[in-house]
Short mmCIF file of C-alpha atoms in Angstrom, two decimals:
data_model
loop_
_atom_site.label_atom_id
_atom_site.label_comp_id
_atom_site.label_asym_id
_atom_site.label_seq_id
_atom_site.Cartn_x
_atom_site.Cartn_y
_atom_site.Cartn_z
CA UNK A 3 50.17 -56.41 63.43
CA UNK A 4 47.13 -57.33 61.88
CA UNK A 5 44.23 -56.83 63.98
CA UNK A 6 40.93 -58.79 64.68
CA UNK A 7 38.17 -57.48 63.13
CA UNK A 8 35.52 -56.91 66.41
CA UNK A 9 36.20 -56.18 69.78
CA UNK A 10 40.06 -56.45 71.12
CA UNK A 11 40.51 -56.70 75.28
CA UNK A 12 43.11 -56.76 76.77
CA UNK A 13 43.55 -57.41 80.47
CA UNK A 14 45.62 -59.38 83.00
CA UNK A 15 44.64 -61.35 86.30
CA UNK A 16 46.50 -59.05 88.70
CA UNK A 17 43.80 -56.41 87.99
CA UNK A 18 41.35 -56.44 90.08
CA UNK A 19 39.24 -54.24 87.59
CA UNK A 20 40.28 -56.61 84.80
CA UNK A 21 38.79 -59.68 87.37
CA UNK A 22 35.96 -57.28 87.80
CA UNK A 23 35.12 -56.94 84.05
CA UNK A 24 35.14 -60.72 83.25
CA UNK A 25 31.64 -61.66 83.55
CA UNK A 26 30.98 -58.43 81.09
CA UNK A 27 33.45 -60.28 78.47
CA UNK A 28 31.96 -63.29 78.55
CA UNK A 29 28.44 -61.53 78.22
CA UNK A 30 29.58 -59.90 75.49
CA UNK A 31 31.00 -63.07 73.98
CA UNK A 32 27.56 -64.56 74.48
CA UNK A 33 25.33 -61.26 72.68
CA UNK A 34 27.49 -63.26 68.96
CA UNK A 35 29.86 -59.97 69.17
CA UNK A 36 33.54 -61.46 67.52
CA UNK A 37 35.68 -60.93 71.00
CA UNK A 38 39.15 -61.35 71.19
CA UNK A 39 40.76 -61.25 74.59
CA UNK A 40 44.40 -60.87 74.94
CA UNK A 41 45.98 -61.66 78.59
CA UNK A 42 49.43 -60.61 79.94
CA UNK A 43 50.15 -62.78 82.81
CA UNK A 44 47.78 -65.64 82.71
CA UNK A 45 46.44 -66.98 79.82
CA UNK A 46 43.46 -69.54 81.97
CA UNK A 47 42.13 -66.44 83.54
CA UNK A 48 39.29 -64.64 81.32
CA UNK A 49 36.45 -66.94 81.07
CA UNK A 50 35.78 -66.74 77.42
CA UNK A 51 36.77 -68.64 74.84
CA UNK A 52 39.12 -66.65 72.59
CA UNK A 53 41.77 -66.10 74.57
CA UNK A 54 45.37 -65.12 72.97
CA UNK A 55 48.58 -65.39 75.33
CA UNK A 56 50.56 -62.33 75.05
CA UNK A 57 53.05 -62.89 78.38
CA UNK A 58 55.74 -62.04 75.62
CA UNK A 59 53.66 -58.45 75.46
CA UNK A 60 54.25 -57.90 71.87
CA UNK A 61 50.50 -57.33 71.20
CA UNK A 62 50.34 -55.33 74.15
CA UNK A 63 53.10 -52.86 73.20
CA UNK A 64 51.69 -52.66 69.08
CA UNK A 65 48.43 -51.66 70.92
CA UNK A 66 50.12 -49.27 73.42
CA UNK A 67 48.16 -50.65 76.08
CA UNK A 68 49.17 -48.61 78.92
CA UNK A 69 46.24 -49.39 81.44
CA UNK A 70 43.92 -52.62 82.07
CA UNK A 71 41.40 -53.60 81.16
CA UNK A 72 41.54 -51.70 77.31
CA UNK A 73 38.76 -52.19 74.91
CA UNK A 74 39.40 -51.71 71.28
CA UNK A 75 36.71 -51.57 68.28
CA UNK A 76 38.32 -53.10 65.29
CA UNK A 77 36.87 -52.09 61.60
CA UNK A 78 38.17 -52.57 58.49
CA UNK A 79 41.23 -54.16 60.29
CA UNK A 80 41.83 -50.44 61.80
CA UNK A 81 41.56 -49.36 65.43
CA UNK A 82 37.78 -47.52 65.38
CA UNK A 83 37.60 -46.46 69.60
CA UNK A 84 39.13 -47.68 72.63
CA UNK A 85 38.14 -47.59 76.20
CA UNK A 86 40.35 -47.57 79.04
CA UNK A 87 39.56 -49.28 82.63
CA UNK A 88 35.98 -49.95 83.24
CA UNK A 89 33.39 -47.14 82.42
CA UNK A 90 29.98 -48.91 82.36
CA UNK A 91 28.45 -46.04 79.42
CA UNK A 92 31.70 -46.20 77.43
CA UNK A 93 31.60 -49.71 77.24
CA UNK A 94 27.99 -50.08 76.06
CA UNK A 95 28.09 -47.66 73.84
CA UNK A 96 31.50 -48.68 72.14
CA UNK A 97 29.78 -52.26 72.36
CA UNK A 98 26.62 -51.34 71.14
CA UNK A 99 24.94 -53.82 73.91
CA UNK A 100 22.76 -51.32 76.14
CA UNK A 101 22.48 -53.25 79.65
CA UNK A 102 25.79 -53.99 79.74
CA UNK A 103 27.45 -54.46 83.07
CA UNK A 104 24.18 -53.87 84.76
CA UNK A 105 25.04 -55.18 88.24
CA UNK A 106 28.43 -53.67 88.36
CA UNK A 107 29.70 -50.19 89.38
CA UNK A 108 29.65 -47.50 87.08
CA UNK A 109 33.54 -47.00 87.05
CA UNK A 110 36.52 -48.29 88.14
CA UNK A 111 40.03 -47.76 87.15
CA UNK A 112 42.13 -49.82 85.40
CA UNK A 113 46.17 -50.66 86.12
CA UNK A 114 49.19 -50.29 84.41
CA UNK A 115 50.15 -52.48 81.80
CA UNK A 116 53.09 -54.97 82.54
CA UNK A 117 54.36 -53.10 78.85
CA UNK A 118 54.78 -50.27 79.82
CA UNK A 119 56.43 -50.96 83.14
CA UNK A 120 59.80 -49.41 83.79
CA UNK A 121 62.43 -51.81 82.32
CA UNK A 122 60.01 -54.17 80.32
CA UNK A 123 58.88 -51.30 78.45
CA UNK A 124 62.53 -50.40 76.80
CA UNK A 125 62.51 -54.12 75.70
CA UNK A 126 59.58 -54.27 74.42
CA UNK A 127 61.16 -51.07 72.24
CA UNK A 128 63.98 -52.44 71.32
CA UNK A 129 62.45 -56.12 70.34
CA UNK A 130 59.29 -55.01 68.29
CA UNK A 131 59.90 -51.31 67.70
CA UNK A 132 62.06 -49.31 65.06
CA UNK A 133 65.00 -48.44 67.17
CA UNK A 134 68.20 -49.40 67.24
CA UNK A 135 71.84 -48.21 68.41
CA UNK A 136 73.34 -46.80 65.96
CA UNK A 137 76.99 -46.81 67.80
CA UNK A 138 78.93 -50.08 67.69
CA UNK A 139 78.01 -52.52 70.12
CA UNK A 140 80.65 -53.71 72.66
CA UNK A 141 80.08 -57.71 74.07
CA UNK A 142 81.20 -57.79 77.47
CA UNK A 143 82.77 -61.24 77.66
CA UNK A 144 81.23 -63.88 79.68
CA UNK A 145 81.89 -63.66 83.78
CA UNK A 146 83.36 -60.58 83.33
CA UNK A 147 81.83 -57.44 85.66
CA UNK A 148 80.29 -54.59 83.15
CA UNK A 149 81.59 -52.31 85.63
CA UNK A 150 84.94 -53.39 85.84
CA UNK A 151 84.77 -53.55 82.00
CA UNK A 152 84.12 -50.31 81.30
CA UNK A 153 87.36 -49.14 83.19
CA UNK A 154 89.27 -52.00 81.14
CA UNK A 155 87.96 -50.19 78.04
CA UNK A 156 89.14 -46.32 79.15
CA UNK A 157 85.74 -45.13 79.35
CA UNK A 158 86.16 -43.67 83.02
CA UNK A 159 87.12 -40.58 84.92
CA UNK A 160 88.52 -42.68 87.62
CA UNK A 161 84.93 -43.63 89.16
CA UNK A 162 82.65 -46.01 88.76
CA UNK A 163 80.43 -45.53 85.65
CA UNK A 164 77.19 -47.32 84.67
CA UNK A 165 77.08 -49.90 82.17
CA UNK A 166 75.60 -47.98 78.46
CA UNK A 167 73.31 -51.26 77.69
CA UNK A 168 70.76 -50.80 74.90
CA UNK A 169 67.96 -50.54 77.11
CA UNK A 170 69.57 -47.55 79.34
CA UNK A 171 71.15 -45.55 75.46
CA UNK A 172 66.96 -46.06 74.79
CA UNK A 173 65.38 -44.66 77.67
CA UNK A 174 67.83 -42.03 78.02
CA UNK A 175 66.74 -40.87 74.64
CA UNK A 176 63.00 -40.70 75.52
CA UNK A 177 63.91 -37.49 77.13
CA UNK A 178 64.35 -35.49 73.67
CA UNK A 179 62.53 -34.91 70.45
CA UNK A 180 66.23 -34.60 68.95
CA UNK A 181 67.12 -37.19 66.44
CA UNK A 182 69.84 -40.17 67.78
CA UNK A 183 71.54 -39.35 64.50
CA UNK A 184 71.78 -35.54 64.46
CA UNK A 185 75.59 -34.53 64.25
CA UNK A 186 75.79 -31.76 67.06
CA UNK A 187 79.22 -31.09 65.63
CA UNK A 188 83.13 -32.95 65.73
CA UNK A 189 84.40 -33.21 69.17
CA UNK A 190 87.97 -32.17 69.42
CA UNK A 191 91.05 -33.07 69.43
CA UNK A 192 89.97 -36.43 67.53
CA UNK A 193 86.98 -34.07 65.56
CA UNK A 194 85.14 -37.26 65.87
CA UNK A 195 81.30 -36.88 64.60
CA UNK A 196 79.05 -36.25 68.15
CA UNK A 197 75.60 -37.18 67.70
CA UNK A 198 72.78 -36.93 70.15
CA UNK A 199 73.09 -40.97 70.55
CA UNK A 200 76.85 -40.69 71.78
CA UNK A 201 76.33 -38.08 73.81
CA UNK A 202 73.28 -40.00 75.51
CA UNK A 203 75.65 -43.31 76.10
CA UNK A 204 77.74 -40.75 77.84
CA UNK A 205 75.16 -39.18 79.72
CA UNK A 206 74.17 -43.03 80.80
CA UNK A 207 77.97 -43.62 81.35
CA UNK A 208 77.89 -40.49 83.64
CA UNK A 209 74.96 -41.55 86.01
CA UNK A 210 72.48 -38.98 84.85
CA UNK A 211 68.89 -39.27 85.03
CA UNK A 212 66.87 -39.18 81.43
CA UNK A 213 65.45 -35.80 82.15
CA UNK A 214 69.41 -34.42 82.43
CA UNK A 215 70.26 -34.92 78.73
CA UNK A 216 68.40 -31.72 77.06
CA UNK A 217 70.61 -30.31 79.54
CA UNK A 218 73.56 -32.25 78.14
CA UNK A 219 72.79 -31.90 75.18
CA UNK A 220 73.08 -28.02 74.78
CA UNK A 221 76.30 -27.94 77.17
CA UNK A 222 78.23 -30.27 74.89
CA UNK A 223 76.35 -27.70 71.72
CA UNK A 224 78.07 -24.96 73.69
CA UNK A 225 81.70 -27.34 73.99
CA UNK A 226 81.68 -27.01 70.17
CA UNK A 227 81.03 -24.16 69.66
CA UNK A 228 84.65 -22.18 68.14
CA UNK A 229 84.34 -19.59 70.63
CA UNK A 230 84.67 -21.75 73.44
CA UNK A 231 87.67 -23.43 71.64
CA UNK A 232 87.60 -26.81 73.66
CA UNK A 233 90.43 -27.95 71.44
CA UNK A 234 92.59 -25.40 73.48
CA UNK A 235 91.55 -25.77 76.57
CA UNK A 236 92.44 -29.71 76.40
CA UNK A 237 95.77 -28.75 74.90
CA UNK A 238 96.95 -26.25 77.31
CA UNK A 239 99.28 -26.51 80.44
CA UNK A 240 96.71 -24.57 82.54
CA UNK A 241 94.29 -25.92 85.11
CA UNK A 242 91.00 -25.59 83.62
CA UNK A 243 88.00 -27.59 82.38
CA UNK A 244 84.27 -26.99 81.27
CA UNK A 245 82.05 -25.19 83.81
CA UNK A 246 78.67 -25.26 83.58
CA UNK A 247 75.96 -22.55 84.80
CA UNK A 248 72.57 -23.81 84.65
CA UNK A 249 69.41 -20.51 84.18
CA UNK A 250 65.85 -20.98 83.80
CA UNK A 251 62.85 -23.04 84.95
CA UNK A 252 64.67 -26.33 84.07
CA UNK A 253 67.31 -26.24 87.14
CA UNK A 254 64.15 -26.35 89.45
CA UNK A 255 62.58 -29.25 87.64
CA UNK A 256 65.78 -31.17 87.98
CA UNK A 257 65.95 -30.74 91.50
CA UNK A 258 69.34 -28.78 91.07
CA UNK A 259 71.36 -27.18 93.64
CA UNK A 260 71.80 -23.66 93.80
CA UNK A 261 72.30 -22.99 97.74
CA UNK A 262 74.20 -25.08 100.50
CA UNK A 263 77.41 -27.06 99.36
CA UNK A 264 76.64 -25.31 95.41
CA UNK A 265 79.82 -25.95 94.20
CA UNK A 266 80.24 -28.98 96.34
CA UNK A 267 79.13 -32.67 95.77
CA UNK A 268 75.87 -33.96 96.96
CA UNK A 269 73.41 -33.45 94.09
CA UNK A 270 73.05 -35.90 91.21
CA UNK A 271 71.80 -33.37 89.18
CA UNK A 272 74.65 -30.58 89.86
CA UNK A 273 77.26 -33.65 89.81
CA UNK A 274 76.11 -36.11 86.56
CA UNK A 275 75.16 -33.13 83.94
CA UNK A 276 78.80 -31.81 84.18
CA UNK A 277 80.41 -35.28 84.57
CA UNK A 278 78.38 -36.56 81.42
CA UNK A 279 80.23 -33.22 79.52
CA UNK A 280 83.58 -34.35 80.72
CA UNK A 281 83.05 -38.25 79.80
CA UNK A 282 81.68 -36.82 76.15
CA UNK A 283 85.05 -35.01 75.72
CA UNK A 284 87.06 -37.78 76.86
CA UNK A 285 85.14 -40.85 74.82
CA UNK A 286 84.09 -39.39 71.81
CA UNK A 287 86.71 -36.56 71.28
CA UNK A 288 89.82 -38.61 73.24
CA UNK A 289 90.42 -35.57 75.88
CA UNK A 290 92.29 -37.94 78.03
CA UNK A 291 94.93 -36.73 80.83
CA UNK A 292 98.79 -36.94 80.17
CA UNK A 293 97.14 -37.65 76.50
CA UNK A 294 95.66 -34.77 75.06
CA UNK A 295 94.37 -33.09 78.10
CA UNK A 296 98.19 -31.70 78.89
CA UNK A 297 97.03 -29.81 82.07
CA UNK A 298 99.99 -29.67 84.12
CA UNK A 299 97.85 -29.83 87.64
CA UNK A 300 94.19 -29.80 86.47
CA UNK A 301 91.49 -29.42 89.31
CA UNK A 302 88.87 -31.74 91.37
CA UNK A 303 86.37 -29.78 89.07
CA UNK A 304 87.51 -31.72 85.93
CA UNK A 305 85.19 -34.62 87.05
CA UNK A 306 82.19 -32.28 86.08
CA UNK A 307 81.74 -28.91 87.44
CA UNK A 308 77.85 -27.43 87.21
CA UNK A 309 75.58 -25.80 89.29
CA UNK A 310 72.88 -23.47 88.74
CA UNK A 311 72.61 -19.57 89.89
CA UNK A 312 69.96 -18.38 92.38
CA UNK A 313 67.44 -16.45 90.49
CA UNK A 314 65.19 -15.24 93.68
CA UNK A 315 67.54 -12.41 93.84
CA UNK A 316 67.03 -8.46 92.84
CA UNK A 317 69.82 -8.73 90.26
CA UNK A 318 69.58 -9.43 87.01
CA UNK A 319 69.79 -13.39 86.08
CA UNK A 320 73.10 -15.14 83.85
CA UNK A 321 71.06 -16.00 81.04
CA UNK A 322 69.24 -12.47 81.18
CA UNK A 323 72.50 -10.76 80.80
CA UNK A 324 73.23 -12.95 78.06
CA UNK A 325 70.08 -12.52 76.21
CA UNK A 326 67.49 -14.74 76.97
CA UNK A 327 64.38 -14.42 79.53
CA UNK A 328 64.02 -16.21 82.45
CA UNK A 329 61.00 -18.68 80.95
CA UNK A 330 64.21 -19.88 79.02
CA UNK A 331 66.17 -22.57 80.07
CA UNK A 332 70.08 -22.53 79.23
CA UNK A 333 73.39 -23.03 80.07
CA UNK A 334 76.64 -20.99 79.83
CA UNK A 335 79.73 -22.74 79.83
CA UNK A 336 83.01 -21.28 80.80
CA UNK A 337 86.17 -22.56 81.38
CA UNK A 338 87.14 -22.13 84.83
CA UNK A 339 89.83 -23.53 87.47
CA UNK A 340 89.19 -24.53 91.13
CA UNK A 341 87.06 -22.16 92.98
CA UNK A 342 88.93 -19.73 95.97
CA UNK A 343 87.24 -18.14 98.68
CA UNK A 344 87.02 -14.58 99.15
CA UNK A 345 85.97 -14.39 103.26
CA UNK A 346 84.42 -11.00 104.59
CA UNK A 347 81.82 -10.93 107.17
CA UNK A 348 82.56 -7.21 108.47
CA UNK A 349 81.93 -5.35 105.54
CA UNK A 350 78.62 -3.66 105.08
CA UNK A 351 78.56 -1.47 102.68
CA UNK A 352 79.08 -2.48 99.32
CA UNK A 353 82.41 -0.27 98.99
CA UNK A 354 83.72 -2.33 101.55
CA UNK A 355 83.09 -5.51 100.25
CA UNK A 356 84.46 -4.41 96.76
CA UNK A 357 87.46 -4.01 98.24
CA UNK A 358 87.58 -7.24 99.96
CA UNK A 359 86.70 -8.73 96.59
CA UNK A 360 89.15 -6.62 94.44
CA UNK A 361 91.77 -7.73 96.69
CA UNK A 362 91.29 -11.09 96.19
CA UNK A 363 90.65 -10.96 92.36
CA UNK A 364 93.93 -8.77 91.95
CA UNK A 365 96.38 -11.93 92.60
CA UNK A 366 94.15 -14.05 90.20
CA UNK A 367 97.22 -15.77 87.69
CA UNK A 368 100.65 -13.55 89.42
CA UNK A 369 99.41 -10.37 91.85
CA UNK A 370 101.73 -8.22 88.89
CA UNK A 371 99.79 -9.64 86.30
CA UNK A 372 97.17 -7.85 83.94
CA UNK A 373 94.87 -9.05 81.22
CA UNK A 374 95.26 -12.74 82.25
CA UNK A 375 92.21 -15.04 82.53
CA UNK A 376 88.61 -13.90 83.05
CA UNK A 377 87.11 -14.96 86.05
CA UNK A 378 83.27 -15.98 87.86
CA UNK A 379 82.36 -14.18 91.19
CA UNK A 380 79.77 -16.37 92.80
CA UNK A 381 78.20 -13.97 94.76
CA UNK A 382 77.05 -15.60 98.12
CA UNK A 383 73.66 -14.66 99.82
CA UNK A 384 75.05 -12.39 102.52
CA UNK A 385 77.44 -10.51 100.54
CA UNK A 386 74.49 -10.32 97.98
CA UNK A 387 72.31 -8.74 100.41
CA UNK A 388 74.75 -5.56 101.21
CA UNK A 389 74.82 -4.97 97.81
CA UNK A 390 70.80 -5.47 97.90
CA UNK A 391 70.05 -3.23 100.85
CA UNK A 392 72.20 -0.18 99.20
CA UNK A 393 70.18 -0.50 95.98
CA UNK A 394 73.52 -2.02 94.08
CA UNK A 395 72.61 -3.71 90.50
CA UNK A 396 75.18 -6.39 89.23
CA UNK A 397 76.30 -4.16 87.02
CA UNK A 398 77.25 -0.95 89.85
CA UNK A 399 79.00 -3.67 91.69
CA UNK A 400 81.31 -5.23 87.77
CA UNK A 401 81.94 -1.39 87.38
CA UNK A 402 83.68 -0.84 90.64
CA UNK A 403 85.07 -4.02 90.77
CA UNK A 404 86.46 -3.37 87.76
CA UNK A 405 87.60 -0.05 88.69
CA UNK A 406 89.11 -1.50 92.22
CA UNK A 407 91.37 -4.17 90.49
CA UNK A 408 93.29 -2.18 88.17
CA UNK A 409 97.17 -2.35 89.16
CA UNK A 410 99.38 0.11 88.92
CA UNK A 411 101.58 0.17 85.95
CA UNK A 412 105.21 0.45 87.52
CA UNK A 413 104.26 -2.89 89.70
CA UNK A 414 103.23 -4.89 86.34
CA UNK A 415 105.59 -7.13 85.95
CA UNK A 416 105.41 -11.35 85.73
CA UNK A 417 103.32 -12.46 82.80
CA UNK A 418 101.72 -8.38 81.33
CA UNK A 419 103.32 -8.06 78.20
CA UNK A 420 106.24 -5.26 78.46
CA UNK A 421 104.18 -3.12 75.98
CA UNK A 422 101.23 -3.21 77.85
CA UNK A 423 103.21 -2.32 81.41
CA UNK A 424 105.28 0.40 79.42
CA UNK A 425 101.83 1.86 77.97
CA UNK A 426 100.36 1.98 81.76
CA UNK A 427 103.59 3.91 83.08
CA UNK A 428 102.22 5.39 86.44
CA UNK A 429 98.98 5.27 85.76
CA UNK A 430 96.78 2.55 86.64
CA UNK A 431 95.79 -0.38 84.21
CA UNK A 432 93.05 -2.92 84.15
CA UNK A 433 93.33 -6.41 85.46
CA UNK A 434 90.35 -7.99 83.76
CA UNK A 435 89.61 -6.88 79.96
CA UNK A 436 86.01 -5.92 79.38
CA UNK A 437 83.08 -8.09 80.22
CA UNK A 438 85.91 -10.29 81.71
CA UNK A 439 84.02 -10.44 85.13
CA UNK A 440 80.87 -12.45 85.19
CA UNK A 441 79.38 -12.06 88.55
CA UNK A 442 76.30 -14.77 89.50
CA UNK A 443 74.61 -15.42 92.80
CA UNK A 444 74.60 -18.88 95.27
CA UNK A 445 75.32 -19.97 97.49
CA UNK A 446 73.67 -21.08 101.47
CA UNK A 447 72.27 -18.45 103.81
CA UNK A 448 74.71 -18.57 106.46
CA UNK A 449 78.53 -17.17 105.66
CA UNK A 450 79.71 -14.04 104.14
CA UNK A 451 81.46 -15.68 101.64
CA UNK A 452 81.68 -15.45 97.84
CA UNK A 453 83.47 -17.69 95.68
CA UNK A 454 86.17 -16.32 92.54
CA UNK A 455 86.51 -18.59 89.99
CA UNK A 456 89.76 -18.04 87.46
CA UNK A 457 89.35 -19.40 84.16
CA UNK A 458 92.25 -20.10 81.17
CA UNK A 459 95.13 -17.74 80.98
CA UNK A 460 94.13 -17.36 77.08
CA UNK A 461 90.71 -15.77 76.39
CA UNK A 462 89.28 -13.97 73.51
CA UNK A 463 89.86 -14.61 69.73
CA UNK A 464 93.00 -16.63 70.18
CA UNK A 465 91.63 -18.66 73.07
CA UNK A 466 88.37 -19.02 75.14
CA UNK A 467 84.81 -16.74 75.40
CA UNK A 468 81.88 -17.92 77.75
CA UNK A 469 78.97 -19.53 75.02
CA UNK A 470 75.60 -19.94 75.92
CA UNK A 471 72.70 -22.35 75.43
CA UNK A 472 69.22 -22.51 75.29
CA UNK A 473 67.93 -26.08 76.34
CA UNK A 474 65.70 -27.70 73.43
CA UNK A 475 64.06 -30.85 74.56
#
């Protein structure tokens, strides 16, 4: 845009500082000063005599006027100062013109500018800025509901999804620093290339607000990663799906659920960041069901399961046993069936409860079954506090629940390997393999109840390990 050499305002009527400020225009119009006013909404309203229409806003958004009235010094056809609203000193001395404004107040706010109001703003973007969508566009045919479209084209769960226009891919990807064109990695089973634009259309697709996708963003990182091997998980017979555990300051400042209903529906936050995951796996790498997603039952948790722990607890945070502090933000992704409830509300001591636990993590898979899938104990706030008040850590409580689930080696029988039953004899053998118990904490105040979460039968090198995420904006 090449600019006016001079003095560049820029105002609209529905201002009432901008209406304020119009006998100071005109004033400074009359000192000989070159003047160039630009008006968003009404082109007769400032009172001097070069006036430019910009209702189309495209001067507006190569100024990045985001308040009204906004005076600009032009020199050398380069912007030289600005002033924003009306301060009587800034505007004299930007102006040069000493009595400026004498008979007005000495400040008064400006308003927002119609360009950078919420919807104009990503037009204004897409029209005059350097962006554009890199993935193919789609045409929805004339008279045809976007909505109803989008199921047409296979892009759903099931539900309703919303419409990935231009202007919704663009303001999703305000929310990150990250290039639209970085390759995050090939999404199985299709390995098609996942950039941070595809996952955003999906993150649109999934409901989520702009602020989600960092969030996203490292939970699909963690998808790819080999050690979660998300290729396998689609491809088996078994119930699970991505789960998602949100740590860190972030899970606040998205408003997500960690207490009542955790694992339940009811928070966009909790509900969109796991569905977008899900809709990534199923539109960029093809995971579809009775496709390439050969669960035999799969779970209500396949529509996008996330929630974040509770960290106002003694014990020792997710991401903290994973490595990271708790100023960092991350996610840990497991892959994890339906959740069962483990009910005890006699127990209090934390032996007790162990064994109330143990019991219920021993039939996990076939009650004669060893080294099957790991599982999450989602500790809930009353069962938490008996292992508070006896001084428990999270680790005293994974030791002896590891201890309390072994099974005895004559009663091994469905699903162990014979070698490992045979090895066991009388003795007792382990039901979990190490680190194969992750215990967190959520969960409302009233119930003694914790949840168990089972994950994929096949874990380790040949199958599945939990990967974890910082979240990068």
């Amino acid at each position: 845009m090449q600019l006016p050499e001079g003095l560049i305002a820029v105002v609209k009527q529905d201002c009432p500082t901008c209406v304020l400020v119009d006998p100071v225009l005109k004033a400074i119009e009359a000192s000989g000063a070159a003047l160039t006013v630009y008006v968003q909404d009404e082109p007769d309203f400032p009172s001097t005599r070069r006036v430019v229409d910009d209702r189309d806003l495209e001067a507006s958004y190569r100024l990045r006027i985001e308040t009204v009235p906004t005076l600009i010094k032009v020199e050398g056809g380069r912007e030289a100062a600005r002033v924003v609203g009306w301060e009587r000193d800034e505007w004299r001395a930007l102006t040069g013109l000493p009595s400026l404004g004498e008979s007005l107040p000495g400040y008064r706010p400006g308003c927002g500018s119609l360009a950078v109001q919420p919807g104009i703003a990503e037009r204004l973007a897409l029209k005059y800025g350097d962006f554009a969508v890199r993935s193919r566009e789609v045409e929805v045919p004339a008279l045809t509901d976007s909505i109803e479209y989008c199921y047409e084209r296979g892009w759903s769960d099931g539900l309703p999804v919303v419409p990935p226009s231009a202007e919704r891919i663009y303001r999703m990807l305000q929310a990150t620093r990250r290039a639209p064109d970085e390759v995050l990695g090939r999404m199985p089973p299709l390995l098609t290339e996942c950039t941070v634009e595809k996952v955003a259309i999906n993150a649109v697709l999934a409901g989520c607000k702009p602020e989600y996708l960092p969030t996203v963003l490292a939970a699909v990182e963690a998808a790819l990663d080999p050690a979660f091997c998300l290729h396998g998980l689609l491809a088996t017979t078994w119930f699970s799906g991505p789960m998602i555990i949100v740590n860190g300051p972030l899970r606040k400042a998205l408003g997500m659920n960690w207490a009542g209903n955790v694992l339940g529906q009811g928070n966009r936050a909790n509900a969109t960041i796991g569905r977008a995951l899900q809709l990534a796996v199923r539109n960029i790498g093809g995971g579809k069901p009775q496709e390439t997603d050969m669960s035999t039952f799969g779970h209500p948790g396949k529509f996008g399961f996330c929630f974040a722990e509770d960290e106002d607890t003694p014990w020792t945070t997710l991401a903290e046993d994973r490595g990271l502090s708790r100023a960092q933000s991350s996610v840990t992704l497991f892959s994890a069936d339906g959740p069962l409830g483990c009910a005890d509300q006699k127990s209090r001591t934390p032996e007790a409860l162990v064994y109330s636990l143990a019991g219920s993590l021993r039939g996990l898979n076939h009650v004669d079954m060893i080294n099957g899938a790991d599982a999450v104990v989602v500790i809930g706030p009353e069962h938490g506090r008996v292992f508070d008040q006896a001084g428990w850590s999270k680790a005293d409580a994974t030791a002896a629940l590891h201890e309390a689930t072994r099974i005895k080696g004559v009663d091994l029988g469905m699903g162990t390997a014979p070698g490992a039953a045979g090895q066991a004899g009388d003795g007792l053998a382990a039901k979990f393999r190490a680190g194969g118990l992750t215990l967190v904490r959520a969960g409302g105040q009233a119930g003694m109840f914790s949840a168990i979460i089972p994950g994929w039968l096949v874990k380790g090198e040949l199958g599945t390990d939990p990967v974890t995420r910082e979240i990068r904006a």
